[in-house]
XYZ file of C-alpha atoms in Angstrom:
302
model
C 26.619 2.603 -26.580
C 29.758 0.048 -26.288
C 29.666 -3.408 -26.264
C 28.911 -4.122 -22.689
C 25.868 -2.166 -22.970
C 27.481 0.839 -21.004
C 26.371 4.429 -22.651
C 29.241 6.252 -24.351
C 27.963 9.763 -23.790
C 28.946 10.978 -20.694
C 26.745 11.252 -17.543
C 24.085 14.328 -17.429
C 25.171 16.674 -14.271
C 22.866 19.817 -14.311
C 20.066 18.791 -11.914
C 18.517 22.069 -13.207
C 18.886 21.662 -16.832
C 16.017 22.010 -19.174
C 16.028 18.397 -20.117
C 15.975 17.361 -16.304
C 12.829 19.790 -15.572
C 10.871 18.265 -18.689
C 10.903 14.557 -17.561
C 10.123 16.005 -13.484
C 6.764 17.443 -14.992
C 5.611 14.022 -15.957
C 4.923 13.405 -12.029
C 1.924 15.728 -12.895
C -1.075 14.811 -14.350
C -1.046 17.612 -17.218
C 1.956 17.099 -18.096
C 1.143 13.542 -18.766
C -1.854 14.184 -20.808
C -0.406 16.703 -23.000
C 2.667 14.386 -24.259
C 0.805 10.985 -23.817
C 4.064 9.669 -21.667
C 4.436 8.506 -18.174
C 7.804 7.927 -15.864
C 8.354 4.079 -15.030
C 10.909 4.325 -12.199
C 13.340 1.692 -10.095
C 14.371 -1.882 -11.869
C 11.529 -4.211 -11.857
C 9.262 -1.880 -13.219
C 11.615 -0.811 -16.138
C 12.729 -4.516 -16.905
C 9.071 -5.119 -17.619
C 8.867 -2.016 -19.669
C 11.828 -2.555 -21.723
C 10.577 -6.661 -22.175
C 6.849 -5.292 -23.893
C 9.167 -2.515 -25.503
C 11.713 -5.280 -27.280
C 8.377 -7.323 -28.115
C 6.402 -4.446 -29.702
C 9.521 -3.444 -31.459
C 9.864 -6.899 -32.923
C 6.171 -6.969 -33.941
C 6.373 -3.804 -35.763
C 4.637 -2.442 -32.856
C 4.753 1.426 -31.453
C 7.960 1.629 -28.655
C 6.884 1.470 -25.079
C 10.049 3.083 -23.884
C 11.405 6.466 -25.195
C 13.798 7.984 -23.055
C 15.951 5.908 -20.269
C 17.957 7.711 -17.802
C 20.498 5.129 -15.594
C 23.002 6.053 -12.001
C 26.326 3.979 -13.156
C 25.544 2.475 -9.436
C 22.486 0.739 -10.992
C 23.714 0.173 -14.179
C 26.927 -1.740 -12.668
C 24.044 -3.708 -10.605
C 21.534 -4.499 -13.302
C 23.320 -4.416 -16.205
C 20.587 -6.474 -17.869
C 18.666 -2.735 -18.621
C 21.130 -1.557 -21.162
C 20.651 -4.809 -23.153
C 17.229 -5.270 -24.333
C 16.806 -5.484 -27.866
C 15.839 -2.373 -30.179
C 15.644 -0.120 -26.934
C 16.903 3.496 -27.080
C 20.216 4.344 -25.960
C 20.445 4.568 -21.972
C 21.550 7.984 -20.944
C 23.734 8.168 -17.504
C 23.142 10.688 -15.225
C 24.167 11.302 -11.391
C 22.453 10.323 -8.674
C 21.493 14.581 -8.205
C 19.874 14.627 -12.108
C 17.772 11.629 -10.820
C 16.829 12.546 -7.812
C 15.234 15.817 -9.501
C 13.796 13.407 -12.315
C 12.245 11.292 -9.471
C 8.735 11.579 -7.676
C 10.233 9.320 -4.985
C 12.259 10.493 -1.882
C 14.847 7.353 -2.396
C 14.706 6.794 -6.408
C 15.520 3.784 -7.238
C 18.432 4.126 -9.921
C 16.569 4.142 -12.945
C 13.539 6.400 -14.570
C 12.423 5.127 -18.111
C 10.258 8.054 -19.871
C 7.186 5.867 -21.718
C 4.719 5.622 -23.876
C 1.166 5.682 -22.660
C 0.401 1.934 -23.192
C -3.587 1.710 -22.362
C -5.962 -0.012 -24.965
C -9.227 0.561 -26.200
C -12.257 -1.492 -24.380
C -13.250 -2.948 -28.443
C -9.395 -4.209 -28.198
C -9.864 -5.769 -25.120
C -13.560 -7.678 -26.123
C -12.506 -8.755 -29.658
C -9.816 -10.943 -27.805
C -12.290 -12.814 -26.088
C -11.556 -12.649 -22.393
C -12.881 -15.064 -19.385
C -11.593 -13.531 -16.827
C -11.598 -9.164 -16.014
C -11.322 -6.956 -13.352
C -13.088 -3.767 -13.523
C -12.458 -0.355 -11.170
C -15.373 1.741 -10.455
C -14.390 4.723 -8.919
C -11.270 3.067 -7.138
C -9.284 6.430 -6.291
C -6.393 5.285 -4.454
C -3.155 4.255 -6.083
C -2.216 2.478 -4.042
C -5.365 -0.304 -4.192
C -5.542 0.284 -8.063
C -1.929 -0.802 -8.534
C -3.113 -3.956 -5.929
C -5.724 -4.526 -8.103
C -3.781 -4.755 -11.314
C -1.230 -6.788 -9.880
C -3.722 -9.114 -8.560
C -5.242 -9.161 -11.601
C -2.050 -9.870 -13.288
C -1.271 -12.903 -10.949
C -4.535 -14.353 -11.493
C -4.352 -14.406 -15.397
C -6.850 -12.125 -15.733
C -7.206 -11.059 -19.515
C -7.347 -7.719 -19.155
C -7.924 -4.404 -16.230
C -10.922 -1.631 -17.011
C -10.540 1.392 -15.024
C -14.099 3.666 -14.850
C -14.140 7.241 -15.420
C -13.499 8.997 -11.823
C -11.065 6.359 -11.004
C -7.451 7.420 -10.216
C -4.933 7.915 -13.288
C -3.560 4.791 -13.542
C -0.187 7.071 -14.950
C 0.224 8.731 -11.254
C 3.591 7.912 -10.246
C 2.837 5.677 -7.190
C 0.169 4.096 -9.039
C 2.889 2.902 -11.849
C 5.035 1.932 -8.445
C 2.376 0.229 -6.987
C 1.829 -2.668 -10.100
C 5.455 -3.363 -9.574
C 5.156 -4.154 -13.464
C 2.172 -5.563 -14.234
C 0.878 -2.556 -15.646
C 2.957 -4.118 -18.613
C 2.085 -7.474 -18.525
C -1.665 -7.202 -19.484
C -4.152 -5.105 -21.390
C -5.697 -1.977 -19.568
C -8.878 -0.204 -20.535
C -8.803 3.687 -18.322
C -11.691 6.465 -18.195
C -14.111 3.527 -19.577
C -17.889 4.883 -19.603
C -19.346 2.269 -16.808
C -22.505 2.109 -19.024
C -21.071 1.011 -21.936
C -18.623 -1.436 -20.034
C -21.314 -3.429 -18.533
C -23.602 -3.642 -21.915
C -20.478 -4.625 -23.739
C -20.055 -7.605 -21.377
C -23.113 -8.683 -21.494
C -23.380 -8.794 -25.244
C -20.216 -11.204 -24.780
C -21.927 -13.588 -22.043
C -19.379 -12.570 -20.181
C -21.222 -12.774 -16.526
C -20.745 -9.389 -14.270
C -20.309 -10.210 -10.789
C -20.437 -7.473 -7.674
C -17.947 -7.502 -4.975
C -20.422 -6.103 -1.896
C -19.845 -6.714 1.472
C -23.317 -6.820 1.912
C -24.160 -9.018 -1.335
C -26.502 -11.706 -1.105
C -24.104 -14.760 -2.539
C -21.334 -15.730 -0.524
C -18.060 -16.767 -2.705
C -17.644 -19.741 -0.761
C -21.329 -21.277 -2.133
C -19.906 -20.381 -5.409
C -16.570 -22.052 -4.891
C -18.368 -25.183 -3.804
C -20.706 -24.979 -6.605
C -17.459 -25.031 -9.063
C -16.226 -27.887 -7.244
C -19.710 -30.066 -7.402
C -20.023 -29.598 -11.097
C -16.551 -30.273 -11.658
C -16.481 -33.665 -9.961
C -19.875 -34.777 -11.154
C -20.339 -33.266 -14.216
C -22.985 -35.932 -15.286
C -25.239 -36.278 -12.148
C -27.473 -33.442 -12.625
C -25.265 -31.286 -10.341
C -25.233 -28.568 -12.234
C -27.275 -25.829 -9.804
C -29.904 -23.966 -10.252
C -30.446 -21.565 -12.731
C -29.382 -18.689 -13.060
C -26.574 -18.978 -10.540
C -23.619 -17.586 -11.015
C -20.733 -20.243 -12.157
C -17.231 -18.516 -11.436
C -15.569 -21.238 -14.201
C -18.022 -18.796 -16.747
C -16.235 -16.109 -18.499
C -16.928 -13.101 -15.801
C -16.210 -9.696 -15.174
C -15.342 -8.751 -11.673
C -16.645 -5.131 -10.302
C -14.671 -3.725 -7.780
C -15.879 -0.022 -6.157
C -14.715 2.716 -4.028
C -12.734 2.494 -0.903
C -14.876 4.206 0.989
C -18.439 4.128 -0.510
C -18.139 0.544 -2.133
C -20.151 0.099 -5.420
C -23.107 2.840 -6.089
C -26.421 1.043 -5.452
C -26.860 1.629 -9.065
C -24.155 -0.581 -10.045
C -25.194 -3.128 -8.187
C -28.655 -3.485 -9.237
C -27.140 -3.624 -12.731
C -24.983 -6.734 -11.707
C -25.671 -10.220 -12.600
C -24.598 -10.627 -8.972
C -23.748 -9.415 -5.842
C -20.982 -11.543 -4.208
C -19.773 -10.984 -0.465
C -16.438 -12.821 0.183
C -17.505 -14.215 3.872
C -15.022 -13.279 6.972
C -14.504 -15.528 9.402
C -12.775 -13.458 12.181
C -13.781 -10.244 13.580
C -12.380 -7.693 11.196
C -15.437 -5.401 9.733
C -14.186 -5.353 5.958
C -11.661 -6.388 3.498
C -9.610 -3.914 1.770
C -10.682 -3.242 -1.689
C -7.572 -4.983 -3.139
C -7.583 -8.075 -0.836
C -11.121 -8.499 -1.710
C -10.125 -7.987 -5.350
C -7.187 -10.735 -4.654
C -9.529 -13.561 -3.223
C -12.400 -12.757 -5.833
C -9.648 -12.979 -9.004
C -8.504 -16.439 -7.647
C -11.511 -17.463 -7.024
C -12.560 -17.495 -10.566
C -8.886 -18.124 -12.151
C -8.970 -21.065 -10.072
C -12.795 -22.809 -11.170
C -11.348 -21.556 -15.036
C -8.356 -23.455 -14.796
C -10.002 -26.270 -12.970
C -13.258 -26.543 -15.038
């Protein structure tokens, strides 16, 4: 590489050569299992690869980021990606070899070849966390990346993804976090069984997301606030109610069947986040949104 963070090889041109065809079979699930690597594609999704990548390197850490294939269109634009510290060489390659790399119809410039970065549930629970969002059966990509970001935005310590969720390494799932699936630890084919005990041996509370649950968020919300602002008068509610400022887990279920009755019965809580218009439901990951903030907020606050 030069100086100006430009690669000195010269640009890859054989849309069909071997190399090419390797890094297009990521976009498939086998493919992905067998080499333990996923594709990170367009800008904002590599920057945040290549930041953990230059972090773990400096730590001593395992690389996030193996292989990184660049347009000189996007490299003249974000030249930033051919800077990081400790990351491998950026190869150049026409906008035809990326376009055959690409699970996209319009890639975005820029496919980084990574490192499966997922942790193990133990990892996640011997750092404590107040605040996680767990997917039960969530099979779109689409809402799981929602969820994750939301997650992320929140401060949530960390994302669990159940067994028969969607693989959280599908290419529009990666898309979908914009990122975030960098940002924060993430637990995937989790048995639900042992997720839940494992909270609970925490105190970490485990609260429902049900349309049809029998605590509204907004009595929560305003239970937050009453023991926040009088702390000393005896308003602390009744017990056994759920406190959102309380370390909690978050359950969050299938688009189209919601949580399995028994999941819910196994919940501290069932929580219904109330709607005031006329719409029949929420979307899985705007529930997920409002239920996150909902908590981050009474944490932060209490």
């Amino acid at each position: 590489m030069t100086n100006t963070g430009r690669p000195a090889a010269p640009p890859m041109t054989n849309p069909r050569a071997d190399r090419v065809k390797e890094v297009a079979r990521l976009a498939g699930r086998p493919a992905r299992l067998r080499q333990g690597r996923f594709l990170a594609e367009g800008p904002q999704s590599v920057r945040e690869a290549l930041t953990l990548h230059a972090a773990r390197r400096a730590a001593g850490a395992p690389a996030v980021i193996e292989e990184l294939f660049i347009t000189e269109e996007c490299l003249e634009r974000h030249a930033e990606l051919g800077l990081f510290e400790g990351q491998p060489t950026p190869r150049l390659v026409t906008e035809e070899v990326l376009a055959e790399m690409s699970s996209t119809v319009t890639p975005q410039g820029v496919i980084a070849v990574c490192a499966f970065v997922d942790v193990t549930l133990d990892a996640v629970l011997a750092g404590e966390p107040r605040l996680v969002a767990v997917m039960v059966e969530v099979r779109d990509p689409g809402n799981a990346g929602t969820i994750l970001r939301a997650a992320d935005s929140a401060g949530a310590d960390a994302v669990v993804l159940t067994s028969s969720s969607v693989d959280l390494y599908n290419p529009k799932a990666v898309r979908s976090t914009v990122g975030s699936l960098f940002h924060l630890p993430v637990v995937l084919g989790a048995d639900l069984d042992l997720v839940l005990s494992s909270l609970r041996d925490r105190g970490i509370t485990v609260l429902a997301a049900d349309g049809y649950g029998d605590v509204d968020l907004d009595v929560l919300q305003e239970g937050s606030a009453r023991r926040r602002l009088a702390p000393a008068a005896g308003e602390g509610g009744s017990a056994g109610e759920a406190q959102l400022e309380a370390p909690t887990a978050w359950l969050f279920g299938n688009e189209a069947q919601g949580l399995p009755d028994v999941v819910l019965k196994g919940a501290d809580h069932r929580v219904a986040v109330p709607i005031y218009g006329r719409a029949e439901s929420l979307n899985v990951g705007t529930a997920a949104t409002v239920c996150l903030y909902a908590s981050a907020r009474a944490q932060r606050l209490g």
